[in-house]
PDB file of C-alpha atoms and ligand atoms in Angstrom:
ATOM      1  CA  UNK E  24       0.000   0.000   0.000  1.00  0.00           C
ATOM      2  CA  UNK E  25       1.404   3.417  -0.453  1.00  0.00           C
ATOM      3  CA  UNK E  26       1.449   6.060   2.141  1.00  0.00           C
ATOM      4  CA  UNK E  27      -1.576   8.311   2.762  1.00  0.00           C
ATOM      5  CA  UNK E  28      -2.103  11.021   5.135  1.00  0.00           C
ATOM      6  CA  UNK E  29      -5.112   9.994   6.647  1.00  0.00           C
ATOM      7  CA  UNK E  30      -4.665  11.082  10.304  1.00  0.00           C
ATOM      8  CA  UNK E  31      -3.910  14.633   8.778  1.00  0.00           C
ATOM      9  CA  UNK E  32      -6.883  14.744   6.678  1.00  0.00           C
ATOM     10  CA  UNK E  33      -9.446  13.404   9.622  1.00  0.00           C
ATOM     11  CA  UNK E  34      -7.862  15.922  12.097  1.00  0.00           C
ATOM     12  CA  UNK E  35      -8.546  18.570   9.404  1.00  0.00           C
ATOM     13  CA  UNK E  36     -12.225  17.591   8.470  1.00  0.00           C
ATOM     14  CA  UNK E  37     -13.266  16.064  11.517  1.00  0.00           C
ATOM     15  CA  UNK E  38     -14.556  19.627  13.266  1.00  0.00           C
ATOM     16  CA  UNK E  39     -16.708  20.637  10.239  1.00  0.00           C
ATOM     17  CA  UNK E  40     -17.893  16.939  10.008  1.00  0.00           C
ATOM     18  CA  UNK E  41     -18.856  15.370  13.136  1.00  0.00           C
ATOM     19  CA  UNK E  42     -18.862  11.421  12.738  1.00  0.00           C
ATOM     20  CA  UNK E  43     -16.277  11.688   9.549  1.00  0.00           C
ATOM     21  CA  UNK E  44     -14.118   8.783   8.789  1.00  0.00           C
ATOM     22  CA  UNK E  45     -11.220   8.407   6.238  1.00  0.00           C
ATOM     23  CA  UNK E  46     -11.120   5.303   4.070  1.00  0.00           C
ATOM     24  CA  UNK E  47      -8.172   3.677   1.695  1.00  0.00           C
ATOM     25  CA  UNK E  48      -8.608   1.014   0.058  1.00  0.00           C
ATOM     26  CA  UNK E  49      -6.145  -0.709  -1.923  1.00  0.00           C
ATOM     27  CA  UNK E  50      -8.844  -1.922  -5.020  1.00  0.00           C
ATOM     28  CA  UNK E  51     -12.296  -1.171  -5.754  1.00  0.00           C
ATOM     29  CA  UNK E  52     -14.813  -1.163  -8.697  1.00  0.00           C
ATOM     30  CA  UNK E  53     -15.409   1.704  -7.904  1.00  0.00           C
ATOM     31  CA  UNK E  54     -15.506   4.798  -5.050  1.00  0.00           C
ATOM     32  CA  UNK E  55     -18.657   6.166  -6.182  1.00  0.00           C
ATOM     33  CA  UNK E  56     -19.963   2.882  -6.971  1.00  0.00           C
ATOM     34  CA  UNK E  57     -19.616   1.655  -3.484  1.00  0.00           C
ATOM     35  CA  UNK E  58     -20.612   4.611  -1.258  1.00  0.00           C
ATOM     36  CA  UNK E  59     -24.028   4.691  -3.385  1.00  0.00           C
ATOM     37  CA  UNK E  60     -24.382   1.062  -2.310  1.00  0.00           C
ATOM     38  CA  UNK E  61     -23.210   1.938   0.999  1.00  0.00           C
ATOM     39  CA  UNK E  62     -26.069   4.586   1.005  1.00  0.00           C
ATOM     40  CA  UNK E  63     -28.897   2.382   0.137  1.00  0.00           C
ATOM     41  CA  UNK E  64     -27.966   0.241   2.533  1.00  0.00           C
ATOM     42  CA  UNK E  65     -28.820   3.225   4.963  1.00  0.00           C
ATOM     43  CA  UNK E  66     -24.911   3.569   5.556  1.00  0.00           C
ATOM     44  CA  UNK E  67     -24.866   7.763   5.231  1.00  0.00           C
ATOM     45  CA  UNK E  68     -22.063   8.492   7.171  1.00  0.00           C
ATOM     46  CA  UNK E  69     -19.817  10.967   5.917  1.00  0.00           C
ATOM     47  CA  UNK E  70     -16.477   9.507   4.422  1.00  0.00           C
ATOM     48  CA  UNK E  71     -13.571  10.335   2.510  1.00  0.00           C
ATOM     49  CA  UNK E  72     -12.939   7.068   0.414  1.00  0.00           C
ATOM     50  CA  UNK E  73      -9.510   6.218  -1.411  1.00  0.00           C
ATOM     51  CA  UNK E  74      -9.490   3.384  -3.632  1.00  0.00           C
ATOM     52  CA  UNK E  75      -5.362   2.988  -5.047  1.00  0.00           C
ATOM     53  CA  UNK E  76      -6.981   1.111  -7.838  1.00  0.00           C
ATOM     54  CA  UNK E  77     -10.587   1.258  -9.501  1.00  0.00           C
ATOM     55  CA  UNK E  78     -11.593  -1.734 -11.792  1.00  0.00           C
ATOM     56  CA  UNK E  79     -14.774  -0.284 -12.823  1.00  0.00           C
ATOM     57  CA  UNK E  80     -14.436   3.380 -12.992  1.00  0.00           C
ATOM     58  CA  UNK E  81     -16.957   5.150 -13.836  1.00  0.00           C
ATOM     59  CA  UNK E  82     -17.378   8.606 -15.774  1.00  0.00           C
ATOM     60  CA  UNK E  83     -20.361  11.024 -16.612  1.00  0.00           C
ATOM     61  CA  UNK E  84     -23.130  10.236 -19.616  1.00  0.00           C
ATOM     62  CA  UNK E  85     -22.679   6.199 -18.768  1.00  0.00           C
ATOM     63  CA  UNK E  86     -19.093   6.470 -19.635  1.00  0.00           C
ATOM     64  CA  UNK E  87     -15.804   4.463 -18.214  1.00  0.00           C
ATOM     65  CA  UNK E  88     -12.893   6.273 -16.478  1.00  0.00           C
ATOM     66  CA  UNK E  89     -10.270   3.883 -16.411  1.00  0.00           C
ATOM     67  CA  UNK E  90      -6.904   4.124 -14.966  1.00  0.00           C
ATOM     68  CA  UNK E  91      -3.988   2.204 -13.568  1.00  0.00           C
ATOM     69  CA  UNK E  92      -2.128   1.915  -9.978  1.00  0.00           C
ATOM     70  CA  UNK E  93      -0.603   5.108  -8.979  1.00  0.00           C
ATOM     71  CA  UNK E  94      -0.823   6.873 -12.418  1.00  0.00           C
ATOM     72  CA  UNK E  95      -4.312   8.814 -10.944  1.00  0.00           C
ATOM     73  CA  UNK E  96      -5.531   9.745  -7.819  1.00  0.00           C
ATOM     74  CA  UNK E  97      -9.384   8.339  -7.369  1.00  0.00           C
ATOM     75  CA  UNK E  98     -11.427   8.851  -4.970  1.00  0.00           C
ATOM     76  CA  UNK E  99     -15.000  10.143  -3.357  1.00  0.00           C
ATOM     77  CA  UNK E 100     -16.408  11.915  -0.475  1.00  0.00           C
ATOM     78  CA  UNK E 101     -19.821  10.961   0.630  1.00  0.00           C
ATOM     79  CA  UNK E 102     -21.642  13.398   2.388  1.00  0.00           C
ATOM     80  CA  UNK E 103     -25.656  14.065   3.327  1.00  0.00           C
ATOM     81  CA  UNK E 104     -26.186  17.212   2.337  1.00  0.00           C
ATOM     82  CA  UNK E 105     -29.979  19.101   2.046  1.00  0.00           C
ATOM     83  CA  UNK E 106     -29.126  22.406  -0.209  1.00  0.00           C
ATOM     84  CA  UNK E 107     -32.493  24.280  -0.881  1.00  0.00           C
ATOM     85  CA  UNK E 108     -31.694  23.971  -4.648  1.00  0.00           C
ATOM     86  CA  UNK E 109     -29.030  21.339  -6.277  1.00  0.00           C
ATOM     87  CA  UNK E 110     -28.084  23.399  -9.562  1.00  0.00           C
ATOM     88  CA  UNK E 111     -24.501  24.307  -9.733  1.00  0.00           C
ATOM     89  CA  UNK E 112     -22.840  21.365  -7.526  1.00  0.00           C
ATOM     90  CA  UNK E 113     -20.744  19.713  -9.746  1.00  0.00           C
ATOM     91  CA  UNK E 114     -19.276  23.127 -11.387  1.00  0.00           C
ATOM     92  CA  UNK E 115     -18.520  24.457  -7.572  1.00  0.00           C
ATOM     93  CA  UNK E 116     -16.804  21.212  -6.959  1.00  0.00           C
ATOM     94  CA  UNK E 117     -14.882  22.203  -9.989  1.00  0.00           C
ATOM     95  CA  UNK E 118     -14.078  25.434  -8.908  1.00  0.00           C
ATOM     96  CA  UNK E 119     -12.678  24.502  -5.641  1.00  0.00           C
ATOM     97  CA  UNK E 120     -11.003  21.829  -6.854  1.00  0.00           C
ATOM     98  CA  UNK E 121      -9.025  23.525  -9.370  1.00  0.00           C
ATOM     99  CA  UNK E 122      -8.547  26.450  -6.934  1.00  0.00           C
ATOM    100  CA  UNK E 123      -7.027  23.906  -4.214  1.00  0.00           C
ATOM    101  CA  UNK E 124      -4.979  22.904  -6.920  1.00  0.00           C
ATOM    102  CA  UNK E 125      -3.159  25.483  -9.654  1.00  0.00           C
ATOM    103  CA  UNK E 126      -3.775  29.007 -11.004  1.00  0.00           C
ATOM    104  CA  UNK E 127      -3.771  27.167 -14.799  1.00  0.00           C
ATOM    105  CA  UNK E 128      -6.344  25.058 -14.205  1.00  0.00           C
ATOM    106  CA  UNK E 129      -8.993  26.009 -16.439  1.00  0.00           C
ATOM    107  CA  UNK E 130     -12.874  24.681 -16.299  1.00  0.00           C
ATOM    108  CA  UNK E 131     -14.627  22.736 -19.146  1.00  0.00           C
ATOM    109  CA  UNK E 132     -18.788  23.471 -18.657  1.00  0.00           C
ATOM    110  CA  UNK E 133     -19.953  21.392 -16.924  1.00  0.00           C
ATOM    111  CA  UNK E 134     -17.043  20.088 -14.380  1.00  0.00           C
ATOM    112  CA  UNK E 135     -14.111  19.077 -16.486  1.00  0.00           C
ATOM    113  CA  UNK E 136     -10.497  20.512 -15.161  1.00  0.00           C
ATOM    114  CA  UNK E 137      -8.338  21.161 -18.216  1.00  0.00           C
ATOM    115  CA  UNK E 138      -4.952  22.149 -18.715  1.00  0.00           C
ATOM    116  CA  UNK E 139      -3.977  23.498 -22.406  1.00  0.00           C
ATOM    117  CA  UNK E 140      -6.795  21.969 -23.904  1.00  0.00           C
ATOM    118  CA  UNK E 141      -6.495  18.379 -22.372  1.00  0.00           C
ATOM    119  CA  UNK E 142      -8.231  16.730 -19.762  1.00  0.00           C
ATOM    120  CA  UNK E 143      -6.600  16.904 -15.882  1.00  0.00           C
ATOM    121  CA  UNK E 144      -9.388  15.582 -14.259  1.00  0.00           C
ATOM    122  CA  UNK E 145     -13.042  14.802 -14.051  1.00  0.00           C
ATOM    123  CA  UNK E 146     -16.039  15.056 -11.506  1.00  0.00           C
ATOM    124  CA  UNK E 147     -19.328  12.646 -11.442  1.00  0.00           C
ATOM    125  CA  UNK E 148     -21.622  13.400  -8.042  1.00  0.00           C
ATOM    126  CA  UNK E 149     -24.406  11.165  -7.689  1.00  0.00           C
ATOM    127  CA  UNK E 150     -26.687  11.819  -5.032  1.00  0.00           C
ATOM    128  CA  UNK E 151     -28.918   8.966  -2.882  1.00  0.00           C
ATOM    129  CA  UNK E 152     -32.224   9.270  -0.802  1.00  0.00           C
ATOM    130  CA  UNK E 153     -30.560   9.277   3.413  1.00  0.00           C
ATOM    131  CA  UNK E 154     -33.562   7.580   4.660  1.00  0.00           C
ATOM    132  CA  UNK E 155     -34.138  10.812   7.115  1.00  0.00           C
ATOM    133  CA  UNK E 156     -38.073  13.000   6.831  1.00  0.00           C
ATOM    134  CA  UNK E 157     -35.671  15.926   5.813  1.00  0.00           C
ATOM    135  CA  UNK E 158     -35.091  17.041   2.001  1.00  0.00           C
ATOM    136  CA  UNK E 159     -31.685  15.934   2.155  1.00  0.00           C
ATOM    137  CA  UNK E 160     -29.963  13.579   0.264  1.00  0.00           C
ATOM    138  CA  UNK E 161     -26.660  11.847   0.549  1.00  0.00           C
ATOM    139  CA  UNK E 162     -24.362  13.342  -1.706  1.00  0.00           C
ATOM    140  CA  UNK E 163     -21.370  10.906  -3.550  1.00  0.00           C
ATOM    141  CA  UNK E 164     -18.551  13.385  -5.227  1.00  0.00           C
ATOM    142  CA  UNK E 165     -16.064  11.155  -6.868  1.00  0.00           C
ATOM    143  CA  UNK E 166     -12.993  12.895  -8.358  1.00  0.00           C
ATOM    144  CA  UNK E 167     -10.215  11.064 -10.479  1.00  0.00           C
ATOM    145  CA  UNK E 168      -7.193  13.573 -11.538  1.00  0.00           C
ATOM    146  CA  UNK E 169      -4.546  11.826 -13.587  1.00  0.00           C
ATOM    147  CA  UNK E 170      -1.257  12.294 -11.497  1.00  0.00           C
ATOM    148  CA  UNK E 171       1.226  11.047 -14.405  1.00  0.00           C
ATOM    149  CA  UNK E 172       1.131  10.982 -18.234  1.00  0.00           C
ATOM    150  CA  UNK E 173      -1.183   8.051 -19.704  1.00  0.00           C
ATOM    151  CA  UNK E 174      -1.993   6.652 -23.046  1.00  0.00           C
ATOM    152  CA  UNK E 175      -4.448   9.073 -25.093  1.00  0.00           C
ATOM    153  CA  UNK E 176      -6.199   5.911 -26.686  1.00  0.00           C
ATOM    154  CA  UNK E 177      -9.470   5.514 -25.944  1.00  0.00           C
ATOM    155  CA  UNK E 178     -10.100   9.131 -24.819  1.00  0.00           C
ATOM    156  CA  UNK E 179     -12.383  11.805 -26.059  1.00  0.00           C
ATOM    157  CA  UNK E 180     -10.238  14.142 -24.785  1.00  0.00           C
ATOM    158  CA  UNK E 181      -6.449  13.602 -24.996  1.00  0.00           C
ATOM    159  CA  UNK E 182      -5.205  13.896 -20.867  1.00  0.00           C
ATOM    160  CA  UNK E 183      -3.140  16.081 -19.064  1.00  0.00           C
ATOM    161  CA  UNK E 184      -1.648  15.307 -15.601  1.00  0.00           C
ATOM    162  CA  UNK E 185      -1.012  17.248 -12.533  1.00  0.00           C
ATOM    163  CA  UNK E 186       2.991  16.394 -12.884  1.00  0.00           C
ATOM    164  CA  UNK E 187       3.228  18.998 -15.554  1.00  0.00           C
ATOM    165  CA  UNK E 188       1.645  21.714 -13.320  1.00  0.00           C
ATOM    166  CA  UNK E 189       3.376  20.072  -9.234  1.00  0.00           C
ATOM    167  CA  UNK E 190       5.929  18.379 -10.224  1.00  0.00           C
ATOM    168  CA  UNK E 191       7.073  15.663  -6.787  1.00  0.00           C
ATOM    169  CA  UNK E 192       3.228  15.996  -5.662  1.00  0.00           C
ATOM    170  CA  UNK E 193       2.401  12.647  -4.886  1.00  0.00           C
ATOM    171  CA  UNK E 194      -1.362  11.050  -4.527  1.00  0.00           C
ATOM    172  CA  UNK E 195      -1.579  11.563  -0.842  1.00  0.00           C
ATOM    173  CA  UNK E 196      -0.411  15.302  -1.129  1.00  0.00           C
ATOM    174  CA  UNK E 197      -2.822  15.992  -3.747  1.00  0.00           C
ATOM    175  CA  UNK E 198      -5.376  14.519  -1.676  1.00  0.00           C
ATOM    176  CA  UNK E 199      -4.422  16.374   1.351  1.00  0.00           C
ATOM    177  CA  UNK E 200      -4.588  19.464  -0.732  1.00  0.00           C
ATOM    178  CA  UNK E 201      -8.295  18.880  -1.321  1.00  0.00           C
ATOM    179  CA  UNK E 202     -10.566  17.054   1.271  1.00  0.00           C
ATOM    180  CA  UNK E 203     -10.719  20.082   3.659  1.00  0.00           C
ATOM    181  CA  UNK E 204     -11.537  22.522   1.069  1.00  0.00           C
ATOM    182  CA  UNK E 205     -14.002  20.457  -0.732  1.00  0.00           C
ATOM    183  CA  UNK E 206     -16.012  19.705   2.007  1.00  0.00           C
ATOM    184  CA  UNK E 207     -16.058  23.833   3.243  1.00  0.00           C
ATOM    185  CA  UNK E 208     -17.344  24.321  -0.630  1.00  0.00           C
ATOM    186  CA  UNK E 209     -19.900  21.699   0.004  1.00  0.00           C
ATOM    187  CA  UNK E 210     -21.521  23.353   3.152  1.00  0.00           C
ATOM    188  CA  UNK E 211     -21.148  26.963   1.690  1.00  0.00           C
ATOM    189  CA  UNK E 212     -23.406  25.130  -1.465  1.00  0.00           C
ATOM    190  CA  UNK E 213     -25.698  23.880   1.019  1.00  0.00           C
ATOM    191  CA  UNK E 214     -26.032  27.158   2.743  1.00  0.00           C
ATOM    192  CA  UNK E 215     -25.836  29.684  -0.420  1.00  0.00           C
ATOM    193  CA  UNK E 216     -26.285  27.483  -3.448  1.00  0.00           C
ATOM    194  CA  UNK E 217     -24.181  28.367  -6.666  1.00  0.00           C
ATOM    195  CA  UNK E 218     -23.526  32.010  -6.085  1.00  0.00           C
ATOM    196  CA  UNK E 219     -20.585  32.452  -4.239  1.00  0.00           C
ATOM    197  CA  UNK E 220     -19.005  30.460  -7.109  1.00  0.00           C
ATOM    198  CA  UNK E 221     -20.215  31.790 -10.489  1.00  0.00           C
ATOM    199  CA  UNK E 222     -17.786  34.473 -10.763  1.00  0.00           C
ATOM    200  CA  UNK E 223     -14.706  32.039  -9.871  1.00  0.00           C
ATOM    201  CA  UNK E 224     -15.976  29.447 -12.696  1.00  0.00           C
ATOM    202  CA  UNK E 225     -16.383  32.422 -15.172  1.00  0.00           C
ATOM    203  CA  UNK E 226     -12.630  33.034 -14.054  1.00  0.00           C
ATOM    204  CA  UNK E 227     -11.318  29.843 -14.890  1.00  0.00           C
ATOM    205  CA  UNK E 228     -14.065  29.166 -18.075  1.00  0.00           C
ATOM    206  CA  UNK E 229     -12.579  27.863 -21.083  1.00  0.00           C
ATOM    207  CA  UNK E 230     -15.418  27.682 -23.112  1.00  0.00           C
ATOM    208  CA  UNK E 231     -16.342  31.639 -22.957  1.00  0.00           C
ATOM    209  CA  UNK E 232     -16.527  33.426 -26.416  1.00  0.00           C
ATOM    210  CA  UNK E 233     -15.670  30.447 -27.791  1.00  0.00           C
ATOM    211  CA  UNK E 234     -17.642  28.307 -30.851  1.00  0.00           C
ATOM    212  CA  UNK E 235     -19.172  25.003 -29.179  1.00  0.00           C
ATOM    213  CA  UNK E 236     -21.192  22.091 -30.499  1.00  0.00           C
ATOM    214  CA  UNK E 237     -23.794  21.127 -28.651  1.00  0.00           C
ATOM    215  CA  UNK E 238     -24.230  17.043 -28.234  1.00  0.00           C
ATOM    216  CA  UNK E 239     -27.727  17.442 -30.573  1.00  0.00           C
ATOM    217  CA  UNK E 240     -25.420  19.105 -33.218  1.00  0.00           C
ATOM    218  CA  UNK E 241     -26.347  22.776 -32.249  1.00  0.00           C
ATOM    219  CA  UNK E 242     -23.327  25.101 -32.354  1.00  0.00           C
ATOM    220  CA  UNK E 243     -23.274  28.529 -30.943  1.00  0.00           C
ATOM    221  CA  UNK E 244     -21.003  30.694 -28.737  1.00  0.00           C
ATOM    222  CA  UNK E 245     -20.311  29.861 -24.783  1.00  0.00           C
ATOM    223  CA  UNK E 246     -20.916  33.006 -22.742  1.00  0.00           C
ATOM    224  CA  UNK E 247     -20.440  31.828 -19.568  1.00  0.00           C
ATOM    225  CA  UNK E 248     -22.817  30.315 -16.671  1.00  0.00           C
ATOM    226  CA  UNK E 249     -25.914  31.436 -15.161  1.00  0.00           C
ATOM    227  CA  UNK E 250     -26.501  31.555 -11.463  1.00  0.00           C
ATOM    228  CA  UNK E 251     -27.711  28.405 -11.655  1.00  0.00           C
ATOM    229  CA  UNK E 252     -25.039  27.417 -13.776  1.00  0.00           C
ATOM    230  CA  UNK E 253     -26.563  26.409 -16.695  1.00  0.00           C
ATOM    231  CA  UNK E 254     -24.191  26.965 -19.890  1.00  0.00           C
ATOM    232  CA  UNK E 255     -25.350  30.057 -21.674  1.00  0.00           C
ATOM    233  CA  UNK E 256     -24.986  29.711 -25.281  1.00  0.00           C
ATOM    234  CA  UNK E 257     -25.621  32.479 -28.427  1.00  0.00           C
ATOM    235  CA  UNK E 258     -27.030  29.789 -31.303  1.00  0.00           C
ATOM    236  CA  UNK E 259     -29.108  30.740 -34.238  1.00  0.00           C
ATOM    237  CA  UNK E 260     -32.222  30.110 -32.309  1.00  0.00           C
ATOM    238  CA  UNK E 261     -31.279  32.985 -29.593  1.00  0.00           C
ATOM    239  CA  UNK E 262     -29.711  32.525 -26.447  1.00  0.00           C
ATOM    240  CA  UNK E 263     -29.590  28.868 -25.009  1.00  0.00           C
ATOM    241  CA  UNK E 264     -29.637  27.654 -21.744  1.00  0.00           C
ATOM    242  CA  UNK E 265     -27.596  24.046 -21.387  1.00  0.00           C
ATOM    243  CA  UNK E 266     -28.766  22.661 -18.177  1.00  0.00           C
ATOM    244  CA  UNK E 267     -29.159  19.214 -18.699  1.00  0.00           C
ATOM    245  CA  UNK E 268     -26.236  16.881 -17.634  1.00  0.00           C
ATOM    246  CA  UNK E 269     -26.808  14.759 -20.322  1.00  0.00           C
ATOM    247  CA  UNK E 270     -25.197  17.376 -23.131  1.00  0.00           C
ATOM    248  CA  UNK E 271     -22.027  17.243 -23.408  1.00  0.00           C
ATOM    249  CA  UNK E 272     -20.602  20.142 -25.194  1.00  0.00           C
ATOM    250  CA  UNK E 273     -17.024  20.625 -27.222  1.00  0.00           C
ATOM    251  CA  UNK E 274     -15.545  23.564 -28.647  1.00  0.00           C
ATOM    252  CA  UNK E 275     -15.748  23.919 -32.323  1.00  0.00           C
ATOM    253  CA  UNK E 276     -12.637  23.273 -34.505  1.00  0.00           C
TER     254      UNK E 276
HETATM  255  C1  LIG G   4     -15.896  12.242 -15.980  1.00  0.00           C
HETATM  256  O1  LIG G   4     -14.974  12.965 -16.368  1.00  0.00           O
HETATM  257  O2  LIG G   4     -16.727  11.777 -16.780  1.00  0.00           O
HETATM  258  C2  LIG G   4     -15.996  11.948 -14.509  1.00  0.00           C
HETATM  259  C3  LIG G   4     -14.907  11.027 -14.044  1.00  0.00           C
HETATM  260  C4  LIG G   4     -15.017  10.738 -12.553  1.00  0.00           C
HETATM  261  C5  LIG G   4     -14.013   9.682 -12.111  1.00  0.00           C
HETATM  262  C6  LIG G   4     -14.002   9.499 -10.612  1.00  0.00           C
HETATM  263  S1  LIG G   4     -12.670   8.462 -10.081  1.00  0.00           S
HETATM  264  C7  LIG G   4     -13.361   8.352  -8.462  1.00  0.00           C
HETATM  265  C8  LIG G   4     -14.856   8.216  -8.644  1.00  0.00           C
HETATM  266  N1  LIG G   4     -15.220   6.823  -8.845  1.00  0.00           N
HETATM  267  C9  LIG G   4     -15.694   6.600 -10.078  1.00  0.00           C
HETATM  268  O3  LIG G   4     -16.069   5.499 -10.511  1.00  0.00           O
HETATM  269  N2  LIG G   4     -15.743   7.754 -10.774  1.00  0.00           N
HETATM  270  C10 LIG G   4     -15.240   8.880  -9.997  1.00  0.00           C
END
């Protein structure tokens, strides 16, 4: 097993998460997999889980996100969480994870982190019924970030990794780097929803002013998010709101 930091982490999240538990594993099919499965159980404790290896990874719109031992760092946090509106999550947990990370970190509508036009890392939250009267739910963020260069085959999106940007960061730093701010961003959300974040995607938005294709074949210009962060695109047809997580939108050559 490698090293993690897992003392360091709990002491760190513990006070904003009573009950919180930190979790490596060294294979899984999958962290998001299991903490759903976990939460139907009626397991909805809050948990950082680490799996070193994933054997069924799993990536938005049904897709796989496969990687190897050590050459990405995978994990997910499971949290219950009862935000008065869910619209926005996965693009704040962009935000602050690029933000924990590196000033050239640049966001891909809805949560993708890019770097130079490749793909550093991708998002997929999934979110369970707790079992509880409240409207909460039990949230599942699962983040992968590729740590060290990996084969472009297979990908829509040719990769980047985080060794470019932090060179000698190691899984266990990167980690370290994240679980504390993630789960502040995750109780702001609760508290104020998208808001406190739109202006830090539009910072870091890739997509802005530039031509995109829509997954339907519509093209039109990205002008940034709403503050519900739907994708606001100029088409033909006026101006477009993209709020489905189902699209999945590329820039025009
Ligand atoms: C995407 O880009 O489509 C999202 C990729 C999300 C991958 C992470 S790795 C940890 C967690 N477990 C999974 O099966 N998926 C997420």
């Amino acid at each position: 097993m490698m090293r993690w930091p897992a003392e360091a982490i709990w002491e760190q999240v513990a006070p904003l998460l009573p009950g919180f538990t930190v979790e490596v594993l060294p294979e899984l099919d999958s962290t998001n997999t299991e903490l759903m499965r976990r939460a139907r159980a009626g397991r909805t404790e809050p948990v950082l889980l680490v799996a070193e290896r994933q054997t069924a990874g799993r990536g938005r719109l049904g897709r796989a996100w496969a990687t190897g031992t050590g050459d990405a760092l995978t994990f997910s946090l499971g949290l219950p969480l009862a935000p008065a509106d869910w619209s926005g999550l996965s693009l704040a947990v962009g935000v602050t994870v690029a933000e924990a990370l590196h000033t050239g970190i640049g966001l891909k509508w809805p949560n993708d982190l890019w770097v130079d036009g490749r793909k550093l890392a991708g998002i997929l939250c999934e979110t369970a019924g707790n079992g509880a009267a409240d409207a909460g739910r039990y949230l599942v963020v699962g983040i992968g970030i590729n740590l060290l260069p990996r084969a472009a085959e297979g990908l829509s999106t040719p990769p980047a990794c985080l060794q470019e940007l932090l060179p000698g960061l190691d899984a266990g730093a990167v980690l370290g780097r994240l679980a504390r701010p993630l789960v502040e961003a995750l109780q702001a959300f609760e508290r104020f929803g998208f808001a406190p974040f739109q202006a830090r995607f539009d910072a870091r938005d890739v997509l802005r002013e530039r031509l995109v294709t829509l997954s339907d074949g519509t093209r039109g210009t990205a002008l940034g998010v709403s503050g519900a962060g739907a994708l606001l695109v100029h088409t033909g047809a006026g101006l477009q709101a993209v709020t489905s997580a189902e699209v999945s939108v590329r820039p025009a050559a």
